[in-house]
Coordinates of C-alpha atoms in Angstrom, one line a residue:
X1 CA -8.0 28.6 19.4
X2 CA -10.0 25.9 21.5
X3 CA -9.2 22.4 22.0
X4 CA -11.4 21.3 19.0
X5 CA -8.7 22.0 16.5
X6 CA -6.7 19.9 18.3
X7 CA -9.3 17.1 19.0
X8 CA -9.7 17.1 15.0
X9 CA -5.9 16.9 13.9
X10 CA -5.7 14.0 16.7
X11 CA -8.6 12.3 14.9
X12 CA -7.3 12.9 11.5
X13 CA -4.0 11.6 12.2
X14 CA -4.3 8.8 14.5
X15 CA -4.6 5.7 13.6
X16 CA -3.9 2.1 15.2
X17 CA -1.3 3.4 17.2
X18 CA -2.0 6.3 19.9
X19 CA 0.4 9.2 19.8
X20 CA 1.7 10.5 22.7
X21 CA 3.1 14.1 21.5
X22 CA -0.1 15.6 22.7
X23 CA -0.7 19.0 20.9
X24 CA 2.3 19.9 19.8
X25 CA 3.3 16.5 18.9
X26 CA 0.0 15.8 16.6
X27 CA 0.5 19.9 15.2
X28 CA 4.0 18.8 14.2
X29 CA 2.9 16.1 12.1
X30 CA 0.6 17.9 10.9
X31 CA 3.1 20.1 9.3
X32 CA 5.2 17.0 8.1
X33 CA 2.3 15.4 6.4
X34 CA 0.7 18.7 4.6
X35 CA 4.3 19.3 3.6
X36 CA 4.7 15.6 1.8
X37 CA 7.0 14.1 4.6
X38 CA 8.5 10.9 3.1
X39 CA 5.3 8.2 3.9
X40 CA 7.2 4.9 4.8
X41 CA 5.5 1.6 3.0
X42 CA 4.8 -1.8 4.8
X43 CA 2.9 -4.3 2.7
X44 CA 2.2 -7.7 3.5
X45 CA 3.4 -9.2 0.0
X46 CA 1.8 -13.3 0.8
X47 CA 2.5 -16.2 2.2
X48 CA 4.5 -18.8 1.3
X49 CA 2.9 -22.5 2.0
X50 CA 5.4 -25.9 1.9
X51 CA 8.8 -26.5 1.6
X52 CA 9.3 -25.6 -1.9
X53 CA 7.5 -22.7 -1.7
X54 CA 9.5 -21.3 1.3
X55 CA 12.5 -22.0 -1.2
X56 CA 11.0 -20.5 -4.0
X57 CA 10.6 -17.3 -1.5
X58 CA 14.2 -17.4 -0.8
X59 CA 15.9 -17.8 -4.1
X60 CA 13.7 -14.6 -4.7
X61 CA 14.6 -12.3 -2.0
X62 CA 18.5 -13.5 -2.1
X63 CA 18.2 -13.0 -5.7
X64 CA 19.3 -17.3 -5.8
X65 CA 22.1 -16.3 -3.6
X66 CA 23.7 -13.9 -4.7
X67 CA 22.5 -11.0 -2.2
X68 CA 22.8 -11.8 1.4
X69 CA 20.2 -12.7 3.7
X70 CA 20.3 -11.3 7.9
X71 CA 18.7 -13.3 10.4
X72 CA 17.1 -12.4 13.5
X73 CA 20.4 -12.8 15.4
X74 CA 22.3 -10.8 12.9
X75 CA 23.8 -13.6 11.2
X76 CA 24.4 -13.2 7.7
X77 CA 23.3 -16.1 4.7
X78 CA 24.8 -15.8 1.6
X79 CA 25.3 -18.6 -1.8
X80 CA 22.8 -21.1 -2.6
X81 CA 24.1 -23.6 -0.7
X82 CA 23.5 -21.6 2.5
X83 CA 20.2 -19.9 1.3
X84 CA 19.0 -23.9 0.8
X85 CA 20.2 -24.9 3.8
X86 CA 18.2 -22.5 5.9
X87 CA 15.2 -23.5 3.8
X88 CA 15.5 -27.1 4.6
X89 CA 15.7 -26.1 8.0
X90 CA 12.7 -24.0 8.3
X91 CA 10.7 -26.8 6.7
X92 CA 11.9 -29.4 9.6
X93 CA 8.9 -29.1 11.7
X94 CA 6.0 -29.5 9.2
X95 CA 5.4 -32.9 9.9
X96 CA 2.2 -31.9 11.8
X97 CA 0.4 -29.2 10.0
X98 CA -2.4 -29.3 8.0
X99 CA -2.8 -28.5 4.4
X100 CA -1.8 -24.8 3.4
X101 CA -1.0 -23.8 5.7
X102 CA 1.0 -20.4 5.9
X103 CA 5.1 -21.3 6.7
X104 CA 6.2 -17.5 6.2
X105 CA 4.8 -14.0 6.2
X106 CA 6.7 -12.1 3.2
X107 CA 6.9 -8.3 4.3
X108 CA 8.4 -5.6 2.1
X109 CA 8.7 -2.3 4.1
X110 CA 10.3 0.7 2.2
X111 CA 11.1 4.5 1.9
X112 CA 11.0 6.7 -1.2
X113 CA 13.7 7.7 -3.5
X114 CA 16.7 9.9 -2.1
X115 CA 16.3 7.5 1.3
X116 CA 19.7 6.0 2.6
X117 CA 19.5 2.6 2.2
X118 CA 21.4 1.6 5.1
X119 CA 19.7 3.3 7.5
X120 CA 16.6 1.8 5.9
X121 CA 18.5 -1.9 6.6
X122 CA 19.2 -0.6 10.2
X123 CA 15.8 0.6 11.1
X124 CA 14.0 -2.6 9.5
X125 CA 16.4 -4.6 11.8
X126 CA 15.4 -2.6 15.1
X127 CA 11.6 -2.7 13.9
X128 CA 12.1 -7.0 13.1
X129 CA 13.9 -7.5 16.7
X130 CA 11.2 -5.9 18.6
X131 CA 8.3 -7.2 16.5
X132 CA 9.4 -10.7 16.3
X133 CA 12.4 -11.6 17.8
X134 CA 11.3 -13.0 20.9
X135 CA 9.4 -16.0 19.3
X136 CA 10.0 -16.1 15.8
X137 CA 13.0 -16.8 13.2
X138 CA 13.2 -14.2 10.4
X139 CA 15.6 -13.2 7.6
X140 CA 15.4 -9.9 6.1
X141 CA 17.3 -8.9 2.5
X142 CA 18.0 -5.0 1.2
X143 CA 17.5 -4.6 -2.3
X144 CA 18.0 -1.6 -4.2
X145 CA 17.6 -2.3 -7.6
X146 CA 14.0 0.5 -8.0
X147 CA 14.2 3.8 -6.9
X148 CA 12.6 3.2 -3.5
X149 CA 15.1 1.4 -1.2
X150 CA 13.6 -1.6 0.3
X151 CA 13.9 -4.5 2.8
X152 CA 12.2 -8.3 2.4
X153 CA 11.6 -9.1 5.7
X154 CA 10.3 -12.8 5.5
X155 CA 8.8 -14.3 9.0
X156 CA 8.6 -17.9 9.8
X157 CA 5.4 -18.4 11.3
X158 CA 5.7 -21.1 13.6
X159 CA 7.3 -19.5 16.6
X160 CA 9.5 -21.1 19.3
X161 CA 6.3 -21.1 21.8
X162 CA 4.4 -23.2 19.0
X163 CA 2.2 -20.7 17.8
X164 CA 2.0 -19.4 14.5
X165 CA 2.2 -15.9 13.5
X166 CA -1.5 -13.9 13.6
X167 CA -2.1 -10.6 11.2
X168 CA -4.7 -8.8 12.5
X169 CA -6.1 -6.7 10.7
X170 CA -4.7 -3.0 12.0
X171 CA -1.2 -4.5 12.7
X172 CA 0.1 -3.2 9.1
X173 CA -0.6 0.1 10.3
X174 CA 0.9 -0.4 13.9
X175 CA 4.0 -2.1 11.6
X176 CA 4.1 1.3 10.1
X177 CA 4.1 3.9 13.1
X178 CA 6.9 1.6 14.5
X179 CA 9.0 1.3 11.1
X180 CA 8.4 5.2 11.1
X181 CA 9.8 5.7 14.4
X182 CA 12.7 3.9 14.3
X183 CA 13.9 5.4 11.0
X184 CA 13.5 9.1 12.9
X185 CA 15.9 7.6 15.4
X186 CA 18.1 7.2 13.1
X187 CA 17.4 11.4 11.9
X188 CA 15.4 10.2 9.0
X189 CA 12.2 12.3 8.2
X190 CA 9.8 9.8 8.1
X191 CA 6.0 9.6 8.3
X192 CA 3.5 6.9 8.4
X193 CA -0.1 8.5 7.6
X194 CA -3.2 6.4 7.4
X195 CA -3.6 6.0 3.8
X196 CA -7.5 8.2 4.3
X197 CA -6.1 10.8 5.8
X198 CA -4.1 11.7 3.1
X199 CA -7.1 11.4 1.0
X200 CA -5.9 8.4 -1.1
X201 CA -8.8 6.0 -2.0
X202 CA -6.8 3.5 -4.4
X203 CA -5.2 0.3 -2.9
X204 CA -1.6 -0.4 -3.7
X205 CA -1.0 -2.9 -6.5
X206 CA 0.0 -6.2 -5.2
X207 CA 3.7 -7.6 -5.7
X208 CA 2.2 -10.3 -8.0
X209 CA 0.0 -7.6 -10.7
X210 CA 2.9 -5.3 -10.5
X211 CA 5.7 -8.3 -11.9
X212 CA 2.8 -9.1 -14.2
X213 CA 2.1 -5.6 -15.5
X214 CA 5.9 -5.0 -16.1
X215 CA 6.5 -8.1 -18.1
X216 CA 3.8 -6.3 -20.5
X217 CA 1.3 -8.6 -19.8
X218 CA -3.1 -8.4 -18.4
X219 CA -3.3 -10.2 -15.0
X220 CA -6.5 -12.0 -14.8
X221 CA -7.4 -9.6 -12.2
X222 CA -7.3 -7.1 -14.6
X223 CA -9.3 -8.9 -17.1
X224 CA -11.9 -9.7 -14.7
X225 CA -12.3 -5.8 -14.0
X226 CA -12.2 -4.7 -17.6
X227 CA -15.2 -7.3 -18.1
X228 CA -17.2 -6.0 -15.1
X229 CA -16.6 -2.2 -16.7
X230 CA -17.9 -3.1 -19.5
X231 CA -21.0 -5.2 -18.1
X232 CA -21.6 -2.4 -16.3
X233 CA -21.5 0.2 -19.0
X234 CA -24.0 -1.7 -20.8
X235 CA -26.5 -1.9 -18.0
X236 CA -26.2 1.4 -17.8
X237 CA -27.1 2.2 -21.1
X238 CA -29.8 -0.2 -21.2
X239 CA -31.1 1.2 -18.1
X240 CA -30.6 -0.6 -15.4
X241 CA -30.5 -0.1 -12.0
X242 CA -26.6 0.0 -10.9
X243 CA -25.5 -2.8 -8.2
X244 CA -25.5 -1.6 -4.8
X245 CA -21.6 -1.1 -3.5
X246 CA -21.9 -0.3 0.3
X247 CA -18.2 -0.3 0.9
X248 CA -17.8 3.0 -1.5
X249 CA -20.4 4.9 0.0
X250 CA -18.7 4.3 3.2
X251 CA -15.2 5.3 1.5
X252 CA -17.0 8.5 -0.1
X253 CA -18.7 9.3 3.6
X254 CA -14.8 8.7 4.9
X255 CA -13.1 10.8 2.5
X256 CA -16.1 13.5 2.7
X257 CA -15.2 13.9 6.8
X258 CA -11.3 13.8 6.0
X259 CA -11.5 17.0 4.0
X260 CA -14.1 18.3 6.2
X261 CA -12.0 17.8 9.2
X262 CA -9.0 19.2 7.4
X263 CA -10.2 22.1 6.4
X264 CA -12.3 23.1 9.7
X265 CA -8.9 22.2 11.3
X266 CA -7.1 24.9 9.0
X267 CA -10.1 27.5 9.4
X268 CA -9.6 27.5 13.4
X269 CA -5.9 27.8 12.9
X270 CA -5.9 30.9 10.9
X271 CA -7.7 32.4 13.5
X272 CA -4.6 32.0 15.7
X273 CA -2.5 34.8 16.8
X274 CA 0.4 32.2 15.9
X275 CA 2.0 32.7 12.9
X276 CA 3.1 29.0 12.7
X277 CA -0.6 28.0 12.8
X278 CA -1.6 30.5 10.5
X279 CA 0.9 29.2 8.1
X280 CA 0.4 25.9 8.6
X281 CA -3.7 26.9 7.6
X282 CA -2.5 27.7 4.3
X283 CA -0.4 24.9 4.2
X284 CA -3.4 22.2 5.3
X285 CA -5.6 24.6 2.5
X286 CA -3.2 23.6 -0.3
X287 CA -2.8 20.5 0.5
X288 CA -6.6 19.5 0.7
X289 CA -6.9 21.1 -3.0
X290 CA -4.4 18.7 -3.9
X291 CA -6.1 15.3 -3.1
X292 CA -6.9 13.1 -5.5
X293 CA -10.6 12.9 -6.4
X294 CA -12.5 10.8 -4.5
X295 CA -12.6 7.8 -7.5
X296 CA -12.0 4.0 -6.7
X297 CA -10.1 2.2 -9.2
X298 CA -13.3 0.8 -10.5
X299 CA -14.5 4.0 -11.3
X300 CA -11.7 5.5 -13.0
X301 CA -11.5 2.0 -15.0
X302 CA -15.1 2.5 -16.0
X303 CA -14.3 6.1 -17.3
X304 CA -11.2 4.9 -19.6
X305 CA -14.1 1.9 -21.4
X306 CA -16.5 4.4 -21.8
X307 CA -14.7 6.7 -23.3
X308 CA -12.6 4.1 -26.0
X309 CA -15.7 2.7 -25.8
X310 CA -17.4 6.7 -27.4
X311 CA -14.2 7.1 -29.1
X312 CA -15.0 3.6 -31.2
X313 CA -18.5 4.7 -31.9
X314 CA -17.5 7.8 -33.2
X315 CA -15.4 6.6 -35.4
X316 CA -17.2 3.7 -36.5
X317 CA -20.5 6.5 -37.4
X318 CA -17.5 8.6 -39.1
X319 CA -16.7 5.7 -41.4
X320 CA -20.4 5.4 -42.0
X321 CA -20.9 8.8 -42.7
X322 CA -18.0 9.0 -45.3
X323 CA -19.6 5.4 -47.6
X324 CA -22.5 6.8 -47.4
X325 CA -21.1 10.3 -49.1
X326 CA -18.9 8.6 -51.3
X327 CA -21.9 6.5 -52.2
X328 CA -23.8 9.9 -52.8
X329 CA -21.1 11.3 -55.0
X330 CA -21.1 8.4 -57.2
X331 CA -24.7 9.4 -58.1

């Protein structure tokens, strides 16, 4: 077995941050990730934008108080009147800024079910000291009340130098190698997978649709979507020619290397005289039958309107069928 095995799992599993396990180090995580290691979560939840905003935010994470809030010197904020405080604080130096401008970053960075919680807290806090704690302020809030043990980790953006914070646009994936590491300090299996390589296509749901969704209600995001289905159903029954979407053949040409690459990955490793790349073939085999199918959300939204969309049809020309023979048998 060559080096190109190794040149492809490299490719296939680096992302924003380089590793430096070399062979060995990329075939373990191989094995982690074709044997569903935990995949830790860091999402960038918004922005909050004035003083009563950056309150709002607050109240939220500290639940109005009543959970405490850590700072970035380990400090701990706890009861409205503290919570408050700290908010009127944070909103001392806008004065000059100009309109909307973003006061926080809101971060939520979690681990699956059957995850300790506290060592979830612990890593966050390494993670937030090395990230931000030599020019920004920060309070970060465990909650456990889901399944998945989580940490709000909410950045004031304005940093001591005068700068304000700058999300680029790979940094959420950089955010998760480093999250990832620091939990496997702590002896925590924990991997942080580009979302591709795993073959996922669909997005997350923001923090905003999901609240929405529970509360049993349509976000107008959802609305909007449901409308374009349909328009586009109809065009396509009429004939039309479909839109061009550039972006999803570029995902569909992504996700057509991934399991390329995965598979020519597991067909060199079989030929190894190592058992544990032999296995770990199978394993890489399996896992690539397991992907999802390569469907946006748009697509799959599409499919559920067409088909109530047939299903009402159907019915409707059933109905019709049966006045017109109860028409007949009154003859």
């Amino acid at each position: 077995m060559g080096s190109l095995v190794d040149d492809t799992i490299t490719d296939l599993l680096e992302g924003a941050v380089k590793s430096k396990g070399g062979r060995s180090g990329n075939h373990a995580r191989a094995r982690r990730v074709v044997n569903y290691a935990p995949e830790v979560m860091v999402k960038i939840t918004g922005n909050a934008k004035g003083a009563d905003h950056v309150q709002s935010h607050l109240d939220y994470i500290s639940r109005n108080g009543n959970l405490e809030l850590e700072d970035e010197h380990g400090d701990v904020i706890k009861g409205k009147d503290e919570v408050r405080a700290l908010a009127k604080d944070w909103a001392q130096d806008q004065g000059k800024r100009r309109k909307n401008t973003r006061d926080t970053t809101n971060i939520i960075m979690s681990m699956p079910a059957g995850t300790e919680p506290r060592d979830v807290k612990n890593a966050v806090r390494a993670f937030a000291k090395r990230q931000f704690g030599q020019n920004h302020q920060y309070v970060m809030a465990l909650h456990t009340d889901t399944d998945s043990p989580h940490v709000h980790l909410t950045v004031k953006s304005l940093g001591y130098d005068g700068r304000r914070l700058n999300v680029k646009k790979g940094d959420p994936q950089k955010w998760r190698e480093a999250f990832a590491t620091e939990l496997e300090r702590r002896g925590v299996e924990a991997e942080a997978t580009p979302r591709a390589t795993r073959g996922v296509i669909k997005k997350g749901v923001s923090q905003v649709v999901h609240h929405i969704r529970e509360k049993g209600q349509t976000p107008q995001v959802d609305q909007a979507k449901v409308r374009e289905a349909l328009e586009e159903f109809r065009d396509q029954r009429a004939g039309k020619t479909p839109k061009a979407r550039p972006w999803e053949d570029r995902i569909k040409e992504r996700q057509t290397y991934v399991r390329k690459a995965w598979l020519t990955a597991a067909k060199d490793l079989a030929q190894s005289h190592d058992s544990h790349d032999q296995e770990l073939a199978k394993r890489i085999a399996t896992f690539v039958g397991s992907m999802p199918p390569m469907k946006t959300e748009r697509h799959e939204l599409q499919e559920k309107v067409a088909g109530r969309l047939q299903g009402s049809t159907q019915t409707r020309q059933g109905r019709e069928k049966g006045r017109a023979q109860d028409h007949q048998d009154e003859r």
